[in-house]
PDB file of C-alpha atoms in Angstrom:
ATOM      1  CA  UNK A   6       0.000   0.000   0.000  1.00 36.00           C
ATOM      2  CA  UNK A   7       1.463   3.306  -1.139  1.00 39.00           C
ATOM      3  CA  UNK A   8       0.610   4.815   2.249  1.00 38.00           C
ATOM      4  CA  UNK A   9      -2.941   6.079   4.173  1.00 38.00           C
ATOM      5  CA  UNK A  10      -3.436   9.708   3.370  1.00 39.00           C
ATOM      6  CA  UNK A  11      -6.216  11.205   5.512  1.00 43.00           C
ATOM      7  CA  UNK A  12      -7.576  14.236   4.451  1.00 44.00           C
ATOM      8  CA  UNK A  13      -9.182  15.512   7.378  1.00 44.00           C
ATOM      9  CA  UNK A  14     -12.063  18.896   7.541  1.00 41.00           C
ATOM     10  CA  UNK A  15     -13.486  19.864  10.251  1.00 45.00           C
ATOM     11  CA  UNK A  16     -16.715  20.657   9.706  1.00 39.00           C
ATOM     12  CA  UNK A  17     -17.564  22.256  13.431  1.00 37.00           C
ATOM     13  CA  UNK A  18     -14.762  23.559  15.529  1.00 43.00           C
ATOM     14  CA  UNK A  19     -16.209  24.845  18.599  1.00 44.00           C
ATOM     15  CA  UNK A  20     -13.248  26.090  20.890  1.00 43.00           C
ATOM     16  CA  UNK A  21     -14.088  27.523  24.621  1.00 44.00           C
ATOM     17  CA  UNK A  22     -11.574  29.846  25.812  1.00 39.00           C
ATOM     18  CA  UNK A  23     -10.782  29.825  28.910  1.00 40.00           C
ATOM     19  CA  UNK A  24     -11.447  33.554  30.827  1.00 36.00           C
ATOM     20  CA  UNK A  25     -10.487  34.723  26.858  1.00 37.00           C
ATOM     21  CA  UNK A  26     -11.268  38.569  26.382  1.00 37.00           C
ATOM     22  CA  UNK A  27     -10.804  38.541  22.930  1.00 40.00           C
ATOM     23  CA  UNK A  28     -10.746  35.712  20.375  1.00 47.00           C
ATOM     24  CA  UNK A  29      -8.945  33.074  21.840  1.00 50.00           C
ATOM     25  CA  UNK A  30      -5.513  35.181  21.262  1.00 67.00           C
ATOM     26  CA  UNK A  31      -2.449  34.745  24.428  1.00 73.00           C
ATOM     27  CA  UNK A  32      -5.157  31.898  26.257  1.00 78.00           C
ATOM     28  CA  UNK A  33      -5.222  28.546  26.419  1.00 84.00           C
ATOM     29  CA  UNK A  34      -7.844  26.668  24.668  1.00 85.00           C
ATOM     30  CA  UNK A  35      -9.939  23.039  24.420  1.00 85.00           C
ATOM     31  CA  UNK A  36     -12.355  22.387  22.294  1.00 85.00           C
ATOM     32  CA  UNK A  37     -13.666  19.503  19.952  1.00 83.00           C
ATOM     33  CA  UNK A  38     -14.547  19.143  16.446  1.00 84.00           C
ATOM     34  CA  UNK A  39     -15.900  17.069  14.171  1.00 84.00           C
ATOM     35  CA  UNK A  40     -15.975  16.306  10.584  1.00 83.00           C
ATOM     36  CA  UNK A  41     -15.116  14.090   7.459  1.00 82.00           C
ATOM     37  CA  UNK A  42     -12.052  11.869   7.255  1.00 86.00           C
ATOM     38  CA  UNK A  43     -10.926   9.854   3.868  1.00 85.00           C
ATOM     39  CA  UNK A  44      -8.423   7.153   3.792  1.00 87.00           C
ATOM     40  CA  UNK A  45      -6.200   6.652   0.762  1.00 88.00           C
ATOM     41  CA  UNK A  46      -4.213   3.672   0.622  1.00 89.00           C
ATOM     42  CA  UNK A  47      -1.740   2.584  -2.231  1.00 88.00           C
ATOM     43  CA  UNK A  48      -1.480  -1.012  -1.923  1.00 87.00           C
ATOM     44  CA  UNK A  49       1.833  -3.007  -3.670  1.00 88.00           C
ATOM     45  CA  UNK A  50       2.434  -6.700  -3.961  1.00 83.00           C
ATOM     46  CA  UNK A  51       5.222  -8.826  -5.346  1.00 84.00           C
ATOM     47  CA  UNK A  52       4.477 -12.848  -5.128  1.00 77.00           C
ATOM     48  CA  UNK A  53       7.214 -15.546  -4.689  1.00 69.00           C
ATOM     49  CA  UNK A  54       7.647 -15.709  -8.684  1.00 67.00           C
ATOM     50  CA  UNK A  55       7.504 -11.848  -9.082  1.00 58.00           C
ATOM     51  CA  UNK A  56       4.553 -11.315  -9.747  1.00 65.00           C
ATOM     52  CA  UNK A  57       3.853  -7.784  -8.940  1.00 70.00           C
ATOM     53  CA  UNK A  58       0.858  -5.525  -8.810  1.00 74.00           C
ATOM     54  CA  UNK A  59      -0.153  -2.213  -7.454  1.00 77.00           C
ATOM     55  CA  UNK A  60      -3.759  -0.283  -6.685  1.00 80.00           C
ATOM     56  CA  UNK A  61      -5.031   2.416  -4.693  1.00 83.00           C
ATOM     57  CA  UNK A  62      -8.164   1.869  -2.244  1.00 81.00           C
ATOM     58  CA  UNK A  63      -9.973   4.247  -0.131  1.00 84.00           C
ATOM     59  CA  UNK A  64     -12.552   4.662   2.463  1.00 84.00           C
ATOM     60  CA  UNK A  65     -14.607   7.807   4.369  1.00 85.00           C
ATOM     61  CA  UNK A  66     -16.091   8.028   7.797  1.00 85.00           C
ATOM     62  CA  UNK A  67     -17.179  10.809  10.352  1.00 84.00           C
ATOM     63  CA  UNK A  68     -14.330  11.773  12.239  1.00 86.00           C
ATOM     64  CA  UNK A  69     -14.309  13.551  16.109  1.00 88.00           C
ATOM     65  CA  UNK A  70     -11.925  14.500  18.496  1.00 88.00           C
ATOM     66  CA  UNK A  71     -10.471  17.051  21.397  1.00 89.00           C
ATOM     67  CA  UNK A  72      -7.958  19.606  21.297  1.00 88.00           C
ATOM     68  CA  UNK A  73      -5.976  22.076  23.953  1.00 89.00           C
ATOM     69  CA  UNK A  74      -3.823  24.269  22.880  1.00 90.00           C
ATOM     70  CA  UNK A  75      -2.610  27.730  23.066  1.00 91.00           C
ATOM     71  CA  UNK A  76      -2.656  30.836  20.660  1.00 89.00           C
ATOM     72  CA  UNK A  77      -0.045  33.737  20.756  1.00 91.00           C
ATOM     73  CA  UNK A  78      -0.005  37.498  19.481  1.00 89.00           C
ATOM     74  CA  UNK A  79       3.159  38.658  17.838  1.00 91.00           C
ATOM     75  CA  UNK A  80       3.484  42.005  19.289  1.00 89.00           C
ATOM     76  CA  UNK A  81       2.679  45.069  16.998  1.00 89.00           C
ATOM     77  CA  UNK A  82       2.237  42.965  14.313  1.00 92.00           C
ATOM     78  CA  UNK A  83      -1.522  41.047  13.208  1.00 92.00           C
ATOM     79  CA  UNK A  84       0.008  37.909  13.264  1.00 95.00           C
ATOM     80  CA  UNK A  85      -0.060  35.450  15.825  1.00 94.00           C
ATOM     81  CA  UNK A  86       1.652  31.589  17.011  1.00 95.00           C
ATOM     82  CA  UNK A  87      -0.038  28.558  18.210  1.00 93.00           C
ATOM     83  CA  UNK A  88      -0.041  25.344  19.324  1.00 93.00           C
ATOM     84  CA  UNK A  89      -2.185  22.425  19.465  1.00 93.00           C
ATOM     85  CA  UNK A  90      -2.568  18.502  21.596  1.00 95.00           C
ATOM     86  CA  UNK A  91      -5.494  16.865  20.063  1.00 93.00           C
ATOM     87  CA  UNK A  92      -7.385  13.224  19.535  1.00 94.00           C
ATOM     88  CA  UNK A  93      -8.996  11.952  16.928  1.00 90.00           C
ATOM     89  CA  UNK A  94     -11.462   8.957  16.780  1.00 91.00           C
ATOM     90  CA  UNK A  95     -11.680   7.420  13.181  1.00 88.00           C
ATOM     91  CA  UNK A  96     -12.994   4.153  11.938  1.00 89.00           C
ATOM     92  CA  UNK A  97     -11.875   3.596   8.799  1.00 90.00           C
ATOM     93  CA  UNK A  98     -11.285   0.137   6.779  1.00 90.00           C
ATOM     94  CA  UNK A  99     -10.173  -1.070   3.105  1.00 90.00           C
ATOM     95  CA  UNK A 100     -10.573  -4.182   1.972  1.00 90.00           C
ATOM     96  CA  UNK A 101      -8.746  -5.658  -1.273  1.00 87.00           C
ATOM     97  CA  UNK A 102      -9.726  -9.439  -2.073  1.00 86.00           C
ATOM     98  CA  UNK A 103      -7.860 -10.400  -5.347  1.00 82.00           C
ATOM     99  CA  UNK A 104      -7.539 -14.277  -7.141  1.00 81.00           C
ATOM    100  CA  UNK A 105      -4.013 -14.598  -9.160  1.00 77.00           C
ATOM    101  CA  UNK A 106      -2.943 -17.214 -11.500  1.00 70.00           C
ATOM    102  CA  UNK A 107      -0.074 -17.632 -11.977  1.00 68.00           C
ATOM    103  CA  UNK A 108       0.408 -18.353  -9.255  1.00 68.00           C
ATOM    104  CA  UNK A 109      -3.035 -19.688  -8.255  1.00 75.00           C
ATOM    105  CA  UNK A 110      -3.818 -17.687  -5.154  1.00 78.00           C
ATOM    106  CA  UNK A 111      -7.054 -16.638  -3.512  1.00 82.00           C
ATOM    107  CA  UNK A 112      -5.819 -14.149  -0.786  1.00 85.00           C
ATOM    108  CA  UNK A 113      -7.720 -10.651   0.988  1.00 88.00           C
ATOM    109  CA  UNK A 114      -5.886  -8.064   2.345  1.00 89.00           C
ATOM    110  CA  UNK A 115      -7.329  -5.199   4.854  1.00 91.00           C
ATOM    111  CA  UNK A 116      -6.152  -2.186   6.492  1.00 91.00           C
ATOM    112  CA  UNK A 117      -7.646  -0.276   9.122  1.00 92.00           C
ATOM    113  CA  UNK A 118      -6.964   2.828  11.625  1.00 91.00           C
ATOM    114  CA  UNK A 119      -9.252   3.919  14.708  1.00 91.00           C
ATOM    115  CA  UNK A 120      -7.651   6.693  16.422  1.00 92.00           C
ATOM    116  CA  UNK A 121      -4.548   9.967  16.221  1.00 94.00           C
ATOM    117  CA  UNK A 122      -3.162  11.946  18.442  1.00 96.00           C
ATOM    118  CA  UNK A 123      -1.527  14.689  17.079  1.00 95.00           C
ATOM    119  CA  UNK A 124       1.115  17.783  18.159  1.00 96.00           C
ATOM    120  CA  UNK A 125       0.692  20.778  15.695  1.00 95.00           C
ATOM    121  CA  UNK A 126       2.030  24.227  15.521  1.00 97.00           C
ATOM    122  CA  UNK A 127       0.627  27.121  13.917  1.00 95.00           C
ATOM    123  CA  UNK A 128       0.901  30.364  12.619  1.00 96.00           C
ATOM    124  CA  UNK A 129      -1.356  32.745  11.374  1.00 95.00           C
ATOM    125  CA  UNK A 130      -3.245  36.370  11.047  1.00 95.00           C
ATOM    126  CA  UNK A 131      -6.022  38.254  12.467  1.00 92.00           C
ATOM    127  CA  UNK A 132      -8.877  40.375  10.450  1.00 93.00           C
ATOM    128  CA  UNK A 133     -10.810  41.320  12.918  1.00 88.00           C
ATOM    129  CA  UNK A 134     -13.170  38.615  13.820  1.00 87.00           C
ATOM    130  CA  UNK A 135     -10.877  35.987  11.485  1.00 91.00           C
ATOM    131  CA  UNK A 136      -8.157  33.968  12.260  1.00 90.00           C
ATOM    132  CA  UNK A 137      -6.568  32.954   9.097  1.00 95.00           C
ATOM    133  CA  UNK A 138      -3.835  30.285   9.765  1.00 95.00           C
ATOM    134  CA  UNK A 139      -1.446  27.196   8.665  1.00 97.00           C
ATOM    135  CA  UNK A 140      -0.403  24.742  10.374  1.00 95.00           C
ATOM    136  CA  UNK A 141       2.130  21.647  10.253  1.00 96.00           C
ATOM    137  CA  UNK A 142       3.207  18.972  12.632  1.00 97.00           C
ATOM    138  CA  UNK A 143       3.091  15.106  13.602  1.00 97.00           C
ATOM    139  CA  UNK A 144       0.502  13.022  14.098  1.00 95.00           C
ATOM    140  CA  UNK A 145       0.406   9.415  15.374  1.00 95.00           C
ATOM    141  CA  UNK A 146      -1.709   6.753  14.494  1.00 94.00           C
ATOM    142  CA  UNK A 147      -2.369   3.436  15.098  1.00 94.00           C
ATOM    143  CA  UNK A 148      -2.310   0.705  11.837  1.00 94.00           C
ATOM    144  CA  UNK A 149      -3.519  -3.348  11.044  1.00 93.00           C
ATOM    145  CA  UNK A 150      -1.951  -4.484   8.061  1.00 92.00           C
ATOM    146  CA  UNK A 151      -3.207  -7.885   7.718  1.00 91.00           C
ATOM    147  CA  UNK A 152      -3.011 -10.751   4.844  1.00 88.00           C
ATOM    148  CA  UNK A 153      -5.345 -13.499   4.273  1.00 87.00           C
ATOM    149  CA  UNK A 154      -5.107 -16.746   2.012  1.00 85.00           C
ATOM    150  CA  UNK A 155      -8.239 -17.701   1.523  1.00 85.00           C
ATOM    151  CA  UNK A 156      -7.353 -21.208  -0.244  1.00 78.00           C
ATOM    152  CA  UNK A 157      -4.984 -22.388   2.227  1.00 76.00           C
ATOM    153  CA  UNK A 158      -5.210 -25.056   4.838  1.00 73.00           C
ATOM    154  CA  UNK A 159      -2.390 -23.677   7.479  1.00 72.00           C
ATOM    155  CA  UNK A 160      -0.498 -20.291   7.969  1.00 67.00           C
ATOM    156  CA  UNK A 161      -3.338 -18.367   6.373  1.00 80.00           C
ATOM    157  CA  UNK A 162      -3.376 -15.372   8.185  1.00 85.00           C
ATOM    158  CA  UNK A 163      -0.193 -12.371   8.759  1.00 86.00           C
ATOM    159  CA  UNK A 164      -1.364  -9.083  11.207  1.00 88.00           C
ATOM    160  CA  UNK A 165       1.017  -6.584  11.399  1.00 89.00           C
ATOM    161  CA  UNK A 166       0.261  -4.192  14.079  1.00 92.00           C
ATOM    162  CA  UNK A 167       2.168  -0.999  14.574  1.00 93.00           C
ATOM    163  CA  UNK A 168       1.845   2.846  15.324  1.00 93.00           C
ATOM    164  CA  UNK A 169       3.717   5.068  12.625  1.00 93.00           C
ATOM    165  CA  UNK A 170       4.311   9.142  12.821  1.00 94.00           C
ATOM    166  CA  UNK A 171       3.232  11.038   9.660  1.00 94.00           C
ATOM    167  CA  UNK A 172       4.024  14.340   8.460  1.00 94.00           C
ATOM    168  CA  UNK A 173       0.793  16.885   8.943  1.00 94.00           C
ATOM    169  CA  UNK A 174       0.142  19.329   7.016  1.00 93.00           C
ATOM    170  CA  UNK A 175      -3.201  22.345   6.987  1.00 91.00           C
ATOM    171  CA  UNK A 176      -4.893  25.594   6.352  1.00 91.00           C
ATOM    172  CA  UNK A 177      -7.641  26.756   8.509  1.00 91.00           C
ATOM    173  CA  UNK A 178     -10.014  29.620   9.686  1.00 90.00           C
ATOM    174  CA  UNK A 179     -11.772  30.513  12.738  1.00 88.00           C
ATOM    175  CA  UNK A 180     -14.575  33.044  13.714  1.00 86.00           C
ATOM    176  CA  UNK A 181     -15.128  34.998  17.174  1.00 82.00           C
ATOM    177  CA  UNK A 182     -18.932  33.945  17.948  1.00 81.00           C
ATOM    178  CA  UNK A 183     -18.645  35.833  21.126  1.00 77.00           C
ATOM    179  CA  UNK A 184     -16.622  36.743  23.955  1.00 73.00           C
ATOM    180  CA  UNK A 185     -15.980  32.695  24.570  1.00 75.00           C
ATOM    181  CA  UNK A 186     -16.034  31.002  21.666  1.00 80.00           C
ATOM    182  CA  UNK A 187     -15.478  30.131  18.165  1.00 83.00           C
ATOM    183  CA  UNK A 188     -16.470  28.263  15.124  1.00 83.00           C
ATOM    184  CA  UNK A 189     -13.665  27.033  12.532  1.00 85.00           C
ATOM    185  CA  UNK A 190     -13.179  25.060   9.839  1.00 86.00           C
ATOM    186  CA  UNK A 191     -10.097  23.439   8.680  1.00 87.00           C
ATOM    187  CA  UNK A 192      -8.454  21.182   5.992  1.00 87.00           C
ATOM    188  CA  UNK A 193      -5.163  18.695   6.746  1.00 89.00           C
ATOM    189  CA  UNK A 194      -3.928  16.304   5.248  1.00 89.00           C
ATOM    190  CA  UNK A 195      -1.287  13.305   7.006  1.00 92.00           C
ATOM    191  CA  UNK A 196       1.318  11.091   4.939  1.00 91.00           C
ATOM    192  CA  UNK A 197       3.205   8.285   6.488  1.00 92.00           C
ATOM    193  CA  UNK A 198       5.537   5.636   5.601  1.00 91.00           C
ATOM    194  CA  UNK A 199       4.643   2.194   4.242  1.00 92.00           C
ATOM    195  CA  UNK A 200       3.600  -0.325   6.269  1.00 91.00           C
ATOM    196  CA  UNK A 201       4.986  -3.870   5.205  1.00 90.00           C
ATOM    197  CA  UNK A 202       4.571  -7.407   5.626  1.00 87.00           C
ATOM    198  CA  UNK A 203       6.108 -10.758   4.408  1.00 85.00           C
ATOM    199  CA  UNK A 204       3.708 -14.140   3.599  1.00 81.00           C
ATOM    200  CA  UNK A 205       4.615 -17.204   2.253  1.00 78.00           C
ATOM    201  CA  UNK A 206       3.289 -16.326  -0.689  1.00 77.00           C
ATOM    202  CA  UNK A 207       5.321 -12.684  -0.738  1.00 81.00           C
ATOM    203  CA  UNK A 208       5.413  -9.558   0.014  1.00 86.00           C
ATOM    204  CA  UNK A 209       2.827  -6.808   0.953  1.00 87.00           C
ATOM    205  CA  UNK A 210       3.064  -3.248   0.947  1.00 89.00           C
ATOM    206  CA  UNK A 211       0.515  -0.216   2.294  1.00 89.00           C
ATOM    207  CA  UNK A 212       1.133   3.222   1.988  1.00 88.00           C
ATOM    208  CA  UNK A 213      -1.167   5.335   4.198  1.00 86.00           C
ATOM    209  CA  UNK A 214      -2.477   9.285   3.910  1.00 86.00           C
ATOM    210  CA  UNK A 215      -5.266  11.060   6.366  1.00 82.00           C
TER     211      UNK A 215
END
């Protein structure tokens, strides 16, 4: 798989600043969101006799979470510098069943991810009720790689398990409701690493973004 690639927006980002007197600028923050999530996967093969094939999956799902984090003005100057802890809760799943001859194998292959947590900094301006920002940082998320042969009588199944970093990446904007909170939305975007496994029969590769 080439990789999950998550593209993230939150539809509703209510924030609640904490004893904020203007829009969540020098306070710390929590808040939750939620929104859309889609997982692209670029899934890789290459059986015992080389045979090799590649194809991308993906899958959507609601996505929710928490944040805390803090916001900063740059003094005499619009702009301002953040930083965010959140969670997210995701249930998303592809599913690739495939039958090759040669040679003749019947096998299915899934991957699936259920939850981030992520460390992001940002930096951005201020237009009077607007906060217009970017952001970039790590997220970490948990992965199941696993391999089934479905014609086989013993060793059939291979779960790989693991937790991987990726490289986050975003644009967002937020808007002052009142004196305590605020309404965004936001677009981002994750890449990791592959995630591989060995069979019998060869070798599997997934390549996650968020």
């Amino acid at each position: 798989m080439r990789g999950i690639t998550k593209k993230t927006i939150k539809i509703i980002g209510l924030t609640l600043l904490l004893s904020s007197p203007i829009l969540s600028l020098d306070r710390f923050f929590a808040g939750l969101n939620i929104g859309h999530s889609s997982l692209n996967i670029q899934l890789s093969r290459n059986l015992a006799i080389n045979t090799k094939d590649s194809s991308s999956l993906g899958n959507n799902d609601i996505t929710a979470g928490l944040l805390f984090g803090y916001n900063n003005m740059i003094d005499e100057t619009p702009l301002f510098v953040g930083f965010e802890i959140g969670a997210q809760y995701h249930n998303l799943l592809t599913t690739k069943e495939e039958n090759t001859f040669p040679p003749s194998i019947n096998y299915k292959t899934t991957t699936q991810t259920n939850s981030s947590v992520t460390g992001i900094l940002k930096i951005g301006i201020l237009v009077k009720d607007l906060m217009f920002y970017a952001k970039g940082g790590t997220s970490y998320t948990n992965w199941k790689f696993n391999f089934m042969d479905l014609g086989a009588l013993q060793n059939k199944t291979k779960l790989k398990s693991c937790t991987k970093s990726g490289k986050l990446f975003g644009f967002g904007i937020d808007y002052k409701l009142n004196e305590n909170w605020v309404i965004g939305i936001e677009f981002s975007q994750t890449y990791y690493t592959p995630i591989k496994l060995t069979h019998s029969v060869g070798d599997f590769k997934s390549t996650p973004n968020l």
